[in-house]
Amino acid sequence: MKLAVFSTKPYDKRYIEAARTASPLNIEVVYHEFPLEEDTVILAQGADAICVFVNDSLKAPVVQALAREGVKAILLRCAGFNHVDLVAAEKAGIMVANVPSYSPEAVAEFAVALIQTLNRNTHRAYNRAREGNFALNGLMGRTLFGKTVGIIGTGKIGIATARIMKGFGCKVVAFDPFVSKAFEGIGEYKGLDEVLAESDVISLHCPLMDSTRQIINEEALAKMKPGALLINTSRGGLVDTKAVIRALKTQHLGGVALDVYEGEGSLFYDDHSGEIIHDDVLMRLMTFHNAIVTGHQAFFTEEALKEIAECTLRNAGEFMNTGTCTNSLTKDLRLTRVESLPVRGV
Ligand code: NAD
C-alpha cells in the first residue's frame, strides 16, 4: 500500500516512521508538509490511501478529486471528523477511518490545565515574575473545591475531565442527549440551561455537528452564571467568538480559554510570528487578560502521538486485508475496488 501523509510536521513523521518500522505491514509512506486542499490533491496521485489531520480540507470537491486520483481510503489522524464530507466519500467509494480514542486523558488534562491557568492567572504571574514584578494585585482566583463544573458532552474526554474535577472536590453536572452510565457514577445530568446557569466553569466536550454549531452563542452566554469561566478544547465552531468578546466586555463572562478556534484553519500549527495576522476577531480576543488561546494542542502528548500513529497503521492494515475497518466512519460502504489493492504483508 502506498500512503500519502498530508500536513506532516516533524513529530508526525517521527511517530509514523516508528510505528511503520515496528509494523509487519508493507506500507510505503510519502510525507507532504502541505495541507490537503483542492490545489494539493495532485500530491495524492498514485497513493492507495491518504492520511490527514484536523485542518485538512475534505469537502466534496476534494474527496471527488481524491477518487479520481485512485485513492481508496482516507485515514484521519484524529477523532473528530466534522471536516470530512462523509456522504461524498461514500458516494466516491472511499472509506474514511478515524482514531477514535488516543488518550482522552491527554485532552482532559489539558482542559484542566486551562481551567487552572485561567482561574489562578498563572499566565499573567509567569510574565510578571520574569519582569521582576511579584505584585499579587489582579491575580486573585477562586478555590475550585466545592465549585460546580459543567461538562457539555460526556463522551471519553468529557468523562475523563469530569473525573479529574471530581477529584478536585468539585460538584460535576453535565448535559448530553445520550446518557452515559460511566458519568452517572461521577456527577449529575441536567438540562443544558440548568448546566449553564449552575456552573462556575463550563467545559465543552461534544463534537461539532449542525446541532452543536455555536452551542455557546449570545443566548447561552447570557444563561451562564456571572463570572463563570468557559473552556473549549473540542472544536472552534462550538463557540460564537464575537459573542464571547461581547460577554467579556460586559464582564458577564469571567474568562475564556480556547484551544480550538473557528478560524484556526489558516493559522494553527504554523509559526506566524513576524507576520500581520488579519483575523481581527482572534486578535481582539487576545487583548483580554482573561482570555487564553492555545493552538489546538490538547492532544499533544507522546502517548497520544504514539497511539495515533499505531492506530492509523492498524486502520491501514485492516483496510488492506478486509476492505473495511473497525474504525470506519463510512460503515455502509461497499468497497468494490478493494480487490485492486496491493495486499502485501498483514
Ligand atoms: P466522544 O464521541 O467520546 O464524545 C462526544 C460526546 O458528545 C458523546 O457522549 C455525545 O453523545 C455528546 N454529544 C453529542 N451531541 C451533543 C450535544 N448536542 N450536546 C452535548 N453533548 C453532545 O468524543 P470524545 O473523544 O470525548 O471527543 C470530544 C471532542 O473533543 C471531539 O469531538 C473532538 O472534536 C475534540 N477533540 C479535541 C482535541 C484537541 O486536541 N483539542 C483532541 C481530541 C478530540
Coordinates of C-alpha atoms and ligand atoms in Angstrom, one line a residue:
M1 CA 0.0 0.0 0.0
K2 CA 1.2 3.5 -0.8
L3 CA 0.1 6.1 1.8
A4 CA 0.4 9.8 1.3
V5 CA 0.5 11.8 4.5
F6 CA -0.5 15.5 4.4
S7 CA 0.2 18.3 6.8
T8 CA 3.2 16.5 8.1
K9 CA 5.1 18.0 10.9
P10 CA 8.5 16.6 12.1
Y11 CA 6.8 15.0 15.1
D12 CA 4.2 13.3 12.9
K13 CA 6.9 11.8 10.7
R14 CA 8.9 10.6 13.7
Y15 CA 6.0 8.7 15.3
I16 CA 4.6 7.3 12.0
E17 CA 8.0 6.1 11.0
A18 CA 8.5 4.4 14.4
A19 CA 5.1 2.7 14.0
R20 CA 5.8 1.7 10.4
T21 CA 9.2 0.2 11.3
A22 CA 7.7 -1.8 14.1
S23 CA 4.8 -3.0 12.0
P24 CA 4.8 -6.1 9.8
L25 CA 2.7 -4.2 7.2
N26 CA 4.4 -3.4 3.9
I27 CA 3.4 0.3 3.6
E28 CA 5.3 2.8 1.6
V29 CA 4.7 6.3 3.1
V30 CA 5.2 9.6 1.3
Y31 CA 5.2 12.7 3.5
H32 CA 3.9 16.1 2.4
E33 CA 4.2 19.2 4.5
F34 CA 1.3 20.8 2.5
P35 CA -2.2 20.6 3.9
L36 CA -4.7 18.7 1.7
E37 CA -6.9 21.1 -0.3
E38 CA -8.1 21.4 -3.8
D39 CA -4.7 22.7 -5.1
T40 CA -2.7 19.9 -3.4
V41 CA -4.8 16.9 -4.2
I42 CA -2.5 16.1 -7.1
L43 CA 0.1 15.1 -4.5
A44 CA -2.1 12.1 -3.7
Q45 CA -1.5 10.7 -7.2
G46 CA -0.5 7.0 -7.1
A47 CA -1.5 6.7 -3.4
D48 CA -3.9 4.0 -2.3
A49 CA -4.7 5.9 0.9
I50 CA -4.1 9.3 2.4
C51 CA -3.6 10.3 6.0
V52 CA -4.8 13.8 7.1
F53 CA -5.2 15.9 10.2
V54 CA -7.8 18.3 11.7
N55 CA -7.4 21.3 9.4
D56 CA -7.0 19.4 6.1
S57 CA -9.9 20.1 3.7
L58 CA -12.1 17.1 2.9
K59 CA -15.0 18.8 1.3
A60 CA -16.9 17.2 -1.6
P61 CA -14.7 18.6 -4.4
V62 CA -11.5 17.4 -2.7
V63 CA -13.0 13.9 -2.0
Q64 CA -14.1 13.6 -5.6
A65 CA -10.6 14.6 -6.8
L66 CA -9.1 12.1 -4.5
A67 CA -11.3 9.4 -6.0
R68 CA -10.2 10.4 -9.5
E69 CA -6.5 10.0 -8.3
G70 CA -7.4 6.4 -7.3
V71 CA -7.4 7.0 -3.5
K72 CA -9.4 4.3 -1.7
A73 CA -9.1 5.2 1.9
I74 CA -8.9 8.4 4.0
L75 CA -7.2 7.8 7.3
L76 CA -7.7 10.6 9.8
R77 CA -5.0 11.1 12.4
C78 CA -7.7 12.4 14.8
A79 CA -11.0 11.5 16.3
G80 CA -13.1 14.5 15.1
F81 CA -14.5 14.2 11.5
N82 CA -16.5 17.4 11.2
H83 CA -14.1 18.5 8.4
V84 CA -14.9 15.4 6.2
D85 CA -17.8 15.2 3.8
L86 CA -18.7 11.6 4.6
V87 CA -21.6 11.5 2.1
A88 CA -19.2 12.5 -0.7
A89 CA -16.7 9.8 0.5
E90 CA -19.4 7.1 0.5
K91 CA -20.6 8.2 -3.0
A92 CA -17.0 8.2 -4.2
G93 CA -16.4 4.7 -2.8
I94 CA -13.7 5.9 -0.4
M95 CA -13.5 4.5 3.1
V96 CA -12.9 7.0 5.9
A97 CA -11.5 5.8 9.3
N98 CA -10.5 7.8 12.4
V99 CA -8.5 7.2 15.5
P100 CA -11.5 7.2 17.9
S101 CA -9.6 7.2 21.1
Y102 CA -5.9 8.2 21.6
S103 CA -5.6 9.2 25.2
P104 CA -8.8 11.1 26.2
E105 CA -6.9 11.9 29.4
A106 CA -4.4 13.9 27.4
V107 CA -7.1 16.3 26.2
A108 CA -8.9 16.2 29.6
E109 CA -5.7 17.0 31.5
F110 CA -5.1 20.0 29.1
A111 CA -8.7 21.2 29.7
V112 CA -8.0 21.1 33.4
A113 CA -4.6 22.9 32.9
L114 CA -6.6 25.7 31.1
I115 CA -9.2 25.9 34.0
Q116 CA -6.3 26.2 36.5
T117 CA -4.4 28.8 34.4
L118 CA -7.4 30.9 33.8
N119 CA -8.7 30.7 37.4
R120 CA -5.4 31.4 39.1
N121 CA -3.9 33.7 36.5
T122 CA -0.7 31.7 36.2
H123 CA -0.2 33.0 32.6
R124 CA 0.0 36.5 34.0
A125 CA 2.1 35.6 37.0
Y126 CA 4.6 33.9 34.7
N127 CA 5.1 37.1 32.7
R128 CA 5.1 39.3 35.7
A129 CA 7.8 37.3 37.6
R130 CA 10.1 37.4 34.5
E131 CA 9.9 41.2 34.7
G132 CA 10.7 41.2 38.4
N133 CA 7.1 42.1 39.2
F134 CA 5.9 40.0 42.1
A135 CA 2.8 42.0 43.0
L136 CA -0.3 40.0 43.5
N137 CA -2.9 42.7 42.5
G138 CA -5.1 41.3 39.8
L139 CA -4.0 37.7 40.2
M140 CA -6.7 36.6 42.7
G141 CA -8.5 33.4 41.8
R142 CA -11.2 31.3 43.4
T143 CA -10.8 28.0 45.2
L144 CA -12.2 25.3 42.9
F145 CA -13.0 22.9 45.8
G146 CA -16.8 23.0 46.2
K147 CA -17.5 24.8 42.9
T148 CA -19.7 23.4 40.2
V149 CA -18.1 22.3 36.9
G150 CA -20.5 21.8 33.9
I151 CA -19.5 19.3 31.2
I152 CA -21.2 19.6 27.8
G153 CA -20.7 16.2 26.2
T154 CA -19.9 13.2 28.4
G155 CA -18.0 11.0 25.9
K156 CA -14.5 9.8 26.5
I157 CA -12.9 13.2 27.1
G158 CA -15.8 14.7 29.0
I159 CA -15.9 11.8 31.4
A160 CA -12.1 12.0 31.9
T161 CA -12.4 15.7 32.6
A162 CA -15.3 15.1 35.0
R163 CA -13.3 12.5 36.9
I164 CA -10.4 14.9 37.4
M165 CA -12.7 17.8 38.5
K166 CA -14.5 15.5 41.0
G167 CA -11.0 14.7 42.4
F168 CA -10.6 18.4 43.0
G169 CA -13.7 18.3 45.2
C170 CA -16.0 20.0 42.6
K171 CA -19.6 19.2 42.0
V172 CA -19.9 18.0 38.4
V173 CA -23.0 18.4 36.3
A174 CA -23.4 17.6 32.6
F175 CA -25.5 17.8 29.6
D176 CA -25.5 15.2 26.9
P177 CA -28.5 13.9 24.9
F178 CA -27.1 10.4 25.4
V179 CA -26.8 9.3 29.0
S180 CA -23.6 7.5 30.0
K181 CA -23.6 5.1 32.9
A182 CA -19.9 5.9 33.5
F183 CA -20.8 9.6 34.1
E184 CA -23.7 8.8 36.4
G185 CA -21.1 7.5 38.9
I186 CA -19.3 10.8 38.8
G187 CA -21.9 13.6 38.6
E188 CA -25.4 14.5 37.7
Y189 CA -27.1 15.0 34.3
K190 CA -29.2 18.2 33.9
G191 CA -30.8 20.1 31.1
L192 CA -28.4 22.4 29.1
D193 CA -29.9 25.6 30.5
E194 CA -29.5 24.3 34.1
V195 CA -25.9 23.3 33.4
L196 CA -25.2 26.7 32.0
A197 CA -26.9 28.5 34.9
E198 CA -25.4 26.5 37.8
S199 CA -21.8 26.1 36.7
D200 CA -18.8 28.1 37.7
V201 CA -16.8 26.5 34.9
I202 CA -18.2 25.2 31.6
S203 CA -16.0 22.8 29.6
L204 CA -17.1 21.8 26.1
H205 CA -16.5 18.2 25.0
C206 CA -19.2 17.5 22.4
P207 CA -18.4 17.0 18.7
L208 CA -19.1 19.8 16.1
M209 CA -22.2 18.9 14.2
D210 CA -25.1 21.0 12.8
S211 CA -26.9 20.6 16.1
T212 CA -23.9 21.8 18.2
R213 CA -22.6 24.6 16.0
Q214 CA -22.3 27.7 18.1
I215 CA -23.9 25.9 21.1
I216 CA -22.3 28.7 23.1
N217 CA -23.9 31.8 21.5
E218 CA -25.2 35.1 22.8
E219 CA -28.2 33.4 24.4
A220 CA -26.2 30.6 26.0
L221 CA -23.7 33.0 27.4
A222 CA -26.4 35.1 28.9
K223 CA -27.7 32.0 30.7
M224 CA -24.3 31.3 32.2
K225 CA -23.6 32.3 35.8
P226 CA -22.0 35.8 36.0
G227 CA -18.2 35.4 36.3
A228 CA -18.2 31.8 35.1
L229 CA -15.2 30.5 33.0
L230 CA -15.6 28.9 29.6
I231 CA -13.2 26.3 28.3
N232 CA -13.2 24.8 24.8
T233 CA -10.9 22.0 23.9
S234 CA -13.4 20.4 21.5
R235 CA -13.9 22.3 18.2
G236 CA -13.9 26.0 17.5
G237 CA -17.3 26.0 15.7
L238 CA -19.0 25.3 19.0
V239 CA -18.5 28.8 20.2
D240 CA -19.6 32.2 18.7
T241 CA -16.3 34.0 19.3
K242 CA -17.8 37.5 18.7
A243 CA -20.5 36.8 21.3
V244 CA -17.7 35.7 23.7
I245 CA -15.9 39.0 23.2
R246 CA -19.1 40.9 23.9
A247 CA -19.6 38.9 27.1
L248 CA -16.0 39.6 28.2
K249 CA -16.5 43.3 27.6
T250 CA -19.6 43.4 29.8
Q251 CA -17.7 41.2 32.3
H252 CA -20.6 38.8 32.4
L253 CA -18.1 36.1 31.4
G254 CA -15.3 35.7 33.9
G255 CA -12.8 34.3 31.4
V256 CA -12.3 32.1 28.4
A257 CA -9.7 29.6 27.4
L258 CA -9.8 28.2 23.8
D259 CA -7.6 25.5 22.5
V260 CA -9.7 25.5 19.3
Y261 CA -11.0 28.4 17.3
E262 CA -13.5 28.6 14.4
G263 CA -11.0 30.3 12.1
E264 CA -8.0 28.2 13.2
G265 CA -7.5 26.5 9.8
S266 CA -5.3 29.2 8.3
L267 CA -3.3 29.9 11.4
F268 CA -2.8 27.0 13.8
Y269 CA 0.1 24.5 13.5
D270 CA 2.3 27.1 11.8
D271 CA 4.6 30.0 13.0
H272 CA 3.0 33.3 12.1
S273 CA 5.2 35.4 14.4
G274 CA 6.6 38.3 12.4
E275 CA 3.5 38.3 10.1
I276 CA 0.5 40.6 10.3
I277 CA -2.4 38.4 11.4
H278 CA -5.6 39.6 9.7
D279 CA -8.1 37.8 11.9
D280 CA -9.4 40.8 13.9
V281 CA -11.8 38.7 16.0
L282 CA -9.0 36.5 17.2
M283 CA -6.7 39.4 17.7
R284 CA -9.3 41.3 19.7
L285 CA -10.0 38.2 21.8
M286 CA -6.3 38.0 22.7
T287 CA -6.2 41.5 24.1
F288 CA -8.2 40.4 27.2
H289 CA -6.1 39.5 30.2
N290 CA -8.7 36.8 31.0
A291 CA -8.7 35.1 27.5
I292 CA -6.2 32.3 26.8
V293 CA -5.7 30.9 23.3
T294 CA -3.6 27.8 22.6
G295 CA -3.0 26.3 19.1
H296 CA -5.1 23.1 19.2
Q297 CA -2.5 21.3 21.4
A298 CA -4.7 19.5 23.9
F299 CA -3.9 16.1 22.3
F300 CA -0.2 16.8 22.0
T301 CA 1.5 14.2 24.3
E302 CA 4.0 11.5 23.5
E303 CA 1.4 8.8 24.4
A304 CA -1.2 10.3 22.1
L305 CA 1.1 10.7 19.1
K306 CA 2.3 7.1 19.5
E307 CA -1.3 5.8 19.6
I308 CA -2.4 8.0 16.7
A309 CA 0.5 6.6 14.5
E310 CA -0.1 3.0 15.6
C311 CA -3.9 3.1 15.2
T312 CA -3.5 4.8 11.8
L313 CA -1.3 1.9 10.6
R314 CA -3.7 -0.6 12.2
N315 CA -6.5 1.0 10.2
A316 CA -4.5 0.9 7.0
G317 CA -3.6 -2.8 7.6
E318 CA -7.2 -3.8 8.4
F319 CA -8.4 -2.0 5.3
M320 CA -5.8 -3.7 3.1
N321 CA -6.8 -7.1 4.4
T322 CA -10.6 -6.8 4.7
G323 CA -11.6 -3.8 2.6
T324 CA -13.0 -2.1 5.6
C325 CA -12.1 -1.2 9.1
T326 CA -13.4 -1.3 12.6
N327 CA -12.9 2.4 12.9
S328 CA -14.6 3.1 9.5
L329 CA -16.9 6.1 9.6
T330 CA -18.4 5.0 6.3
K331 CA -19.8 1.7 7.5
D332 CA -22.3 1.2 4.7
L333 CA -19.6 1.5 2.1
R334 CA -19.4 -1.5 -0.2
L335 CA -15.9 -1.3 -1.4
T336 CA -16.0 -2.6 -5.0
R337 CA -12.4 -1.6 -5.7
V338 CA -10.8 -3.4 -2.8
E339 CA -9.6 -6.3 -4.9
S340 CA -7.3 -3.9 -6.7
L341 CA -5.4 -3.0 -3.5
P342 CA -1.9 -4.4 -3.5
V343 CA -2.2 -6.6 -0.3
R344 CA 1.3 -7.5 0.9
G345 CA 2.0 -8.4 4.5
V346 CA -0.7 -8.4 7.2
Ligands
NAD1 P1 -17.0 11.1 22.1 O1 -17.6 10.8 20.8 O2 -16.4 10.0 23.0 O3 -18.0 12.0 23.0 C1 -18.7 13.1 22.5 C2 -20.0 13.2 23.4 O4 -20.7 14.3 22.9 C3 -20.9 12.0 23.2 O5 -21.2 11.5 24.5 C4 -22.2 12.6 22.6 O6 -23.4 12.0 23.0 C5 -22.1 14.0 23.1 N1 -22.9 14.9 22.3 C6 -23.4 14.8 21.1 N2 -24.3 15.9 20.8 C7 -24.3 16.6 21.9 C8 -25.0 17.8 22.3 N3 -25.8 18.4 21.4 N4 -24.8 18.3 23.5 C9 -24.0 17.7 24.4 N5 -23.3 16.6 24.1 C10 -23.5 16.0 22.9 O7 -15.8 12.2 21.8 P2 -14.5 12.5 22.6 O8 -13.4 11.5 22.3 O9 -14.9 12.7 24.0 O10 -14.1 13.9 22.0 C11 -14.9 15.0 22.1 C12 -14.4 16.1 21.2 O11 -13.1 16.5 21.5 C13 -14.2 15.6 19.7 O12 -15.4 15.7 19.0 C14 -13.2 16.5 19.2 O13 -13.8 17.5 18.5 C15 -12.5 17.1 20.4 N6 -11.0 16.7 20.5 C16 -10.2 17.8 20.6 C17 -8.8 17.5 20.7 C18 -7.8 18.6 20.9 O14 -6.6 18.4 20.7 N7 -8.2 19.8 21.2 C19 -8.3 16.2 20.7 C20 -9.3 15.2 20.5 C21 -10.6 15.4 20.4

